[in-house]
């Protein structure tokens, strides 16, 4: 009997023999039979692969396509996927993509799409002459058809975006069951996954057109997404049209306009917002808000304005426009943020007092304590610590005085109305600048910039007046004026200010020119202005001052913010420079240009330079900027930097610490904390490595308490407590100054903003320009301590603040579906009472003892008990055992305490009701639901977000109850100030008091 296997071998040999025949019909029969058994008998065909290739390439063979398919399958099983794809493309119609469960088909399609993507990118980006293989395109098109037939529109959209087929992307959106949902999904993909800025712009332009498609129903139109697209495209005119259309429409649409305005204030550049504001409110028109309907005509007041189209002369339109302008210029946001930060201020003054008392004379630690205080009270307007320690504060001299005065700007950040009033004692006088102290006056101008950062207005003009003095002004004051002007005019792209600052820079004073160079970059932030870049690059080779070169290099990096591949030419010019300071700036240019993109080329470039450059400064900066590039994917950063954390070079290790702090800020990631703890315990005990690790730990663990968990569910409470204890141990112990400084500043960072802010670089996939710049400049404290204050620009209040149509705070409740202890404030430091020294009994005269014995005898005889029971060392310690009942009672009390604690844990609710305005941490946000007051208020955005949420009032006839702003928000009164004593009446009658008989009793 012939076995099946032998039969197959005989059959295979017969079929191969038929293939070698010259008879075409015999070859056709053989090839058709081989196609049915190739998946199992491919090993026997592998030796005769050349025979199959010959038939596959023969134009005379009628079954050429089938021969190509068989050859492709043999190569597939051999693992030669490129050859398999090549012959599969030759198979044409014989290659059927409808075989869904076929591993061969899936693999070939995967390789086909990869090759098609590569060809499309080369065709569009590199060389348009590159021809796209029509056979590849045919298979990809079949794949798209298959997706549409199966209703897998998201899959088709994803492949279309990867292959850069906007025609298919548009088709997948319009043919889907939920167009608005697909549009929102595409916006998210475009902002977070598309690497090429140029192609991303084309996608967003297409999406913007689809958002404006008139075929969409009004309720389906996503105005938020449309505005986001135009924001990225820097098309402020289109955003203006959207806002104007909405505020002329119904009341509900006006709320949408307000919400978009809040988003613009949060993310857009000053240049973008100013253009919209000027168009809304031309100079000749002075718009005043309508505060009540008494100012409106009776006919209009009686009309239901919710559906009334508004023309530009209508008082209702005027009111809405005025409200829109107040949102755009930051007036509304600042007012409520200041109120929230003061209302919820939980700064622990005991920590600051402990820090202040931990050292005697050290200008560095004195300076660090002032900075720590400013971080701890950032934005709260609470300067009680400074006022209570004026004599101690006066110890600051020279540049330390500059930093101390500038710290007022951090504390009063955003207090636009009172900034000049608060800083009046320190600001220079126009008629006599420098009359008090040039350092204090310069610091005050810097403080104004910190308060008004990105919201210059009149303050920009005030600071410009000082910068125009140029050579007539002391260079220390000019230093503060330039920094202040750069901050207030950030991203305004004003050529006149750039020219004025360049005039200061060309004076070539090392102090003022450095600040002017950085301010030039701040004014042109993100503009990509080639002429400004070239001018700064040329002067960097002319000046002999390293400080000025560094300032110019950082300024050039700021100009390239967000330009991505558009900055590559300028970056290469800086990278190829012989001067290490300019190469140092190139690292920041990469970090700023590709911030948050996760671009592979940028990451590889930084990693290569981080381990190869001859300059330690350049290597340190390269590793640090990995944190900026990867800030949107913090979980990847610890894995990437794990090996670099063990580098022999301490500058690289410091860079790792700061990169982790930047990318993982506020996440509490255990992997990041583990690496930072290793750096804290640095084997070489390099002080600046430990300093950076302390600060980075504080940034990562912001707003975590003793019961917190990180994003992966890892318990971080114990590590948070240990970190806080470590800070205290370091600044109280005998350690190197730089190490102690790191612990002091870290103590302020971890409790920043009264424990109500976090460091945030992006929101919903959108970069926050001001915050990123603040972090970048903060890292420059390595060279200049006053730059520490820039970190305050990155602080974001972690609050949900609900506003109604009148931009007032109504009483509104929502739910946090998690135990309250997970996101509660950290416990405050307990004040330790000083132990009293034990003093022996006081010496007594014999006559005094005799008198005491006589009094005691009389009392015993009369049966009276002395009202005072003196506590002396003789009576405090006794060898007499306690009664058994007392011991039992104390044990029972201990058990009861344990039971109470267990009961407390079990009794903790599983949720918490929060009231407007509420503190909500980043990790708490996913637990928030708006289902408490859902019958009264409906948030415009269904997904909870930190910041301002517009609320639609559902009960039209009901009077809204409003939350009153705290009066102290404008008066800077500390919420933790102890209450005054209760009223009492003084009784001056003399009483007979028995004097103590010993010092201990006293």
PDB file of N, CA, C and O in Angstrom, residues 194-223:
ATOM      1  N   UNK A 194       0.419  62.715  13.625  1.00  0.00           N
ATOM      2  CA  UNK A 194       1.028  63.056  12.335  1.00  0.00           C
ATOM      3  C   UNK A 194       2.325  63.821  12.588  1.00  0.00           C
ATOM      4  O   UNK A 194       2.320  64.880  13.225  1.00  0.00           O
ATOM      5  N   UNK A 195       3.428  63.262  12.097  1.00  0.00           N
ATOM      6  CA  UNK A 195       4.741  63.835  12.393  1.00  0.00           C
ATOM      7  C   UNK A 195       5.052  65.058  11.550  1.00  0.00           C
ATOM      8  O   UNK A 195       5.662  66.015  12.023  1.00  0.00           O
ATOM      9  N   UNK A 196       4.657  65.037  10.282  1.00  0.00           N
ATOM     10  CA  UNK A 196       5.003  66.129   9.373  1.00  0.00           C
ATOM     11  C   UNK A 196       4.101  67.335   9.602  1.00  0.00           C
ATOM     12  O   UNK A 196       2.878  67.239   9.509  1.00  0.00           O
ATOM     13  N   UNK A 197       4.710  68.468   9.896  1.00  0.00           N
ATOM     14  CA  UNK A 197       3.940  69.687  10.110  1.00  0.00           C
ATOM     15  C   UNK A 197       3.208  70.116   8.843  1.00  0.00           C
ATOM     16  O   UNK A 197       2.053  70.552   8.889  1.00  0.00           O
ATOM     17  N   UNK A 198       3.878  69.968   7.692  1.00  0.00           N
ATOM     18  CA  UNK A 198       3.269  70.390   6.426  1.00  0.00           C
ATOM     19  C   UNK A 198       2.029  69.555   6.111  1.00  0.00           C
ATOM     20  O   UNK A 198       0.976  70.093   5.744  1.00  0.00           O
ATOM     21  N   UNK A 199       2.128  68.234   6.274  1.00  0.00           N
ATOM     22  CA  UNK A 199       0.974  67.385   5.982  1.00  0.00           C
ATOM     23  C   UNK A 199      -0.119  67.602   7.029  1.00  0.00           C
ATOM     24  O   UNK A 199      -1.314  67.572   6.707  1.00  0.00           O
ATOM     25  N   UNK A 200       0.290  67.834   8.287  1.00  0.00           N
ATOM     26  CA  UNK A 200      -0.699  68.091   9.332  1.00  0.00           C
ATOM     27  C   UNK A 200      -1.518  69.346   8.992  1.00  0.00           C
ATOM     28  O   UNK A 200      -2.727  69.391   9.210  1.00  0.00           O
ATOM     29  N   UNK A 201      -0.838  70.348   8.441  1.00  0.00           N
ATOM     30  CA  UNK A 201      -1.540  71.571   8.052  1.00  0.00           C
ATOM     31  C   UNK A 201      -2.577  71.281   6.970  1.00  0.00           C
ATOM     32  O   UNK A 201      -3.695  71.816   7.008  1.00  0.00           O
ATOM     33  N   UNK A 202      -2.224  70.423   6.017  1.00  0.00           N
ATOM     34  CA  UNK A 202      -3.172  70.071   4.952  1.00  0.00           C
ATOM     35  C   UNK A 202      -4.372  69.305   5.499  1.00  0.00           C
ATOM     36  O   UNK A 202      -5.513  69.539   5.089  1.00  0.00           O
ATOM     37  N   UNK A 203      -4.106  68.418   6.450  1.00  0.00           N
ATOM     38  CA  UNK A 203      -5.205  67.655   7.055  1.00  0.00           C
ATOM     39  C   UNK A 203      -6.141  68.586   7.809  1.00  0.00           C
ATOM     40  O   UNK A 203      -7.379  68.496   7.680  1.00  0.00           O
ATOM     41  N   UNK A 204      -5.569  69.481   8.602  1.00  0.00           N
ATOM     42  CA  UNK A 204      -6.401  70.383   9.393  1.00  0.00           C
ATOM     43  C   UNK A 204      -7.160  71.369   8.513  1.00  0.00           C
ATOM     44  O   UNK A 204      -8.287  71.771   8.835  1.00  0.00           O
ATOM     45  N   UNK A 205      -6.567  71.767   7.402  1.00  0.00           N
ATOM     46  CA  UNK A 205      -7.288  72.635   6.463  1.00  0.00           C
ATOM     47  C   UNK A 205      -8.490  71.892   5.886  1.00  0.00           C
ATOM     48  O   UNK A 205      -9.581  72.462   5.755  1.00  0.00           O
ATOM     49  N   UNK A 206      -8.283  70.621   5.555  1.00  0.00           N
ATOM     50  CA  UNK A 206      -9.407  69.814   5.047  1.00  0.00           C
ATOM     51  C   UNK A 206     -10.488  69.669   6.116  1.00  0.00           C
ATOM     52  O   UNK A 206     -11.698  69.792   5.832  1.00  0.00           O
ATOM     53  N   UNK A 207     -10.070  69.427   7.364  1.00  0.00           N
ATOM     54  CA  UNK A 207     -11.032  69.268   8.452  1.00  0.00           C
ATOM     55  C   UNK A 207     -11.796  70.564   8.706  1.00  0.00           C
ATOM     56  O   UNK A 207     -13.000  70.544   8.968  1.00  0.00           O
ATOM     57  N   UNK A 208     -11.089  71.688   8.635  1.00  0.00           N
ATOM     58  CA  UNK A 208     -11.755  72.973   8.842  1.00  0.00           C
ATOM     59  C   UNK A 208     -12.846  73.189   7.802  1.00  0.00           C
ATOM     60  O   UNK A 208     -13.938  73.684   8.107  1.00  0.00           O
ATOM     61  N   UNK A 209     -12.567  72.793   6.554  1.00  0.00           N
ATOM     62  CA  UNK A 209     -13.575  72.917   5.498  1.00  0.00           C
ATOM     63  C   UNK A 209     -14.759  71.986   5.755  1.00  0.00           C
ATOM     64  O   UNK A 209     -15.915  72.349   5.503  1.00  0.00           O
ATOM     65  N   UNK A 210     -14.461  70.784   6.278  1.00  0.00           N
ATOM     66  CA  UNK A 210     -15.549  69.854   6.577  1.00  0.00           C
ATOM     67  C   UNK A 210     -16.395  70.347   7.750  1.00  0.00           C
ATOM     68  O   UNK A 210     -17.610  70.178   7.757  1.00  0.00           O
ATOM     69  N   UNK A 211     -15.734  70.955   8.745  1.00  0.00           N
ATOM     70  CA  UNK A 211     -16.481  71.513   9.879  1.00  0.00           C
ATOM     71  C   UNK A 211     -17.458  72.592   9.410  1.00  0.00           C
ATOM     72  O   UNK A 211     -18.545  72.748   9.961  1.00  0.00           O
ATOM     73  N   UNK A 212     -17.043  73.338   8.398  1.00  0.00           N
ATOM     74  CA  UNK A 212     -17.874  74.431   7.900  1.00  0.00           C
ATOM     75  C   UNK A 212     -18.876  73.979   6.840  1.00  0.00           C
ATOM     76  O   UNK A 212     -19.605  74.808   6.291  1.00  0.00           O
ATOM     77  N   UNK A 213     -18.885  72.677   6.555  1.00  0.00           N
ATOM     78  CA  UNK A 213     -19.792  72.150   5.526  1.00  0.00           C
ATOM     79  C   UNK A 213     -21.246  72.455   5.901  1.00  0.00           C
ATOM     80  O   UNK A 213     -21.718  72.095   6.976  1.00  0.00           O
ATOM     81  N   UNK A 214     -21.953  73.119   5.002  1.00  0.00           N
ATOM     82  CA  UNK A 214     -23.330  73.520   5.272  1.00  0.00           C
ATOM     83  C   UNK A 214     -24.287  72.338   5.323  1.00  0.00           C
ATOM     84  O   UNK A 214     -25.408  72.471   5.816  1.00  0.00           O
ATOM     85  N   UNK A 215     -23.845  71.195   4.796  1.00  0.00           N
ATOM     86  CA  UNK A 215     -24.728  70.028   4.821  1.00  0.00           C
ATOM     87  C   UNK A 215     -24.879  69.451   6.232  1.00  0.00           C
ATOM     88  O   UNK A 215     -25.816  68.699   6.504  1.00  0.00           O
ATOM     89  N   UNK A 216     -23.929  69.824   7.145  1.00  0.00           N
ATOM     90  CA  UNK A 216     -24.032  69.356   8.523  1.00  0.00           C
ATOM     91  C   UNK A 216     -25.141  70.107   9.247  1.00  0.00           C
ATOM     92  O   UNK A 216     -25.315  71.312   9.070  1.00  0.00           O
ATOM     93  N   UNK A 217     -25.862  69.400  10.085  1.00  0.00           N
ATOM     94  CA  UNK A 217     -26.875  70.054  10.900  1.00  0.00           C
ATOM     95  C   UNK A 217     -26.197  70.961  11.925  1.00  0.00           C
ATOM     96  O   UNK A 217     -25.061  70.732  12.331  1.00  0.00           O
ATOM     97  N   UNK A 218     -26.916  71.985  12.356  1.00  0.00           N
ATOM     98  CA  UNK A 218     -26.337  72.966  13.294  1.00  0.00           C
ATOM     99  C   UNK A 218     -25.849  72.295  14.571  1.00  0.00           C
ATOM    100  O   UNK A 218     -24.766  72.597  15.071  1.00  0.00           O
ATOM    101  N   UNK A 219     -26.631  71.345  15.094  1.00  0.00           N
ATOM    102  CA  UNK A 219     -26.249  70.705  16.347  1.00  0.00           C
ATOM    103  C   UNK A 219     -25.084  69.739  16.169  1.00  0.00           C
ATOM    104  O   UNK A 219     -24.455  69.318  17.123  1.00  0.00           O
ATOM    105  N   UNK A 220     -24.800  69.348  14.887  1.00  0.00           N
ATOM    106  CA  UNK A 220     -23.691  68.426  14.631  1.00  0.00           C
ATOM    107  C   UNK A 220     -22.363  69.164  14.443  1.00  0.00           C
ATOM    108  O   UNK A 220     -21.309  68.551  14.488  1.00  0.00           O
ATOM    109  N   UNK A 221     -22.423  70.452  14.238  1.00  0.00           N
ATOM    110  CA  UNK A 221     -21.203  71.208  13.958  1.00  0.00           C
ATOM    111  C   UNK A 221     -20.374  71.360  15.219  1.00  0.00           C
ATOM    112  O   UNK A 221     -20.875  71.745  16.270  1.00  0.00           O
ATOM    113  N   UNK A 222     -19.113  71.045  15.086  1.00  0.00           N
ATOM    114  CA  UNK A 222     -18.185  71.119  16.212  1.00  0.00           C
ATOM    115  C   UNK A 222     -17.360  72.395  16.070  1.00  0.00           C
ATOM    116  O   UNK A 222     -16.327  72.420  15.419  1.00  0.00           O
ATOM    117  N   UNK A 223     -17.838  73.470  16.688  1.00  0.00           N
ATOM    118  CA  UNK A 223     -17.141  74.748  16.580  1.00  0.00           C
ATOM    119  C   UNK A 223     -15.803  74.716  17.305  1.00  0.00           C
ATOM    120  O   UNK A 223     -14.866  75.406  16.909  1.00  0.00           O
TER     121      UNK A 223
END
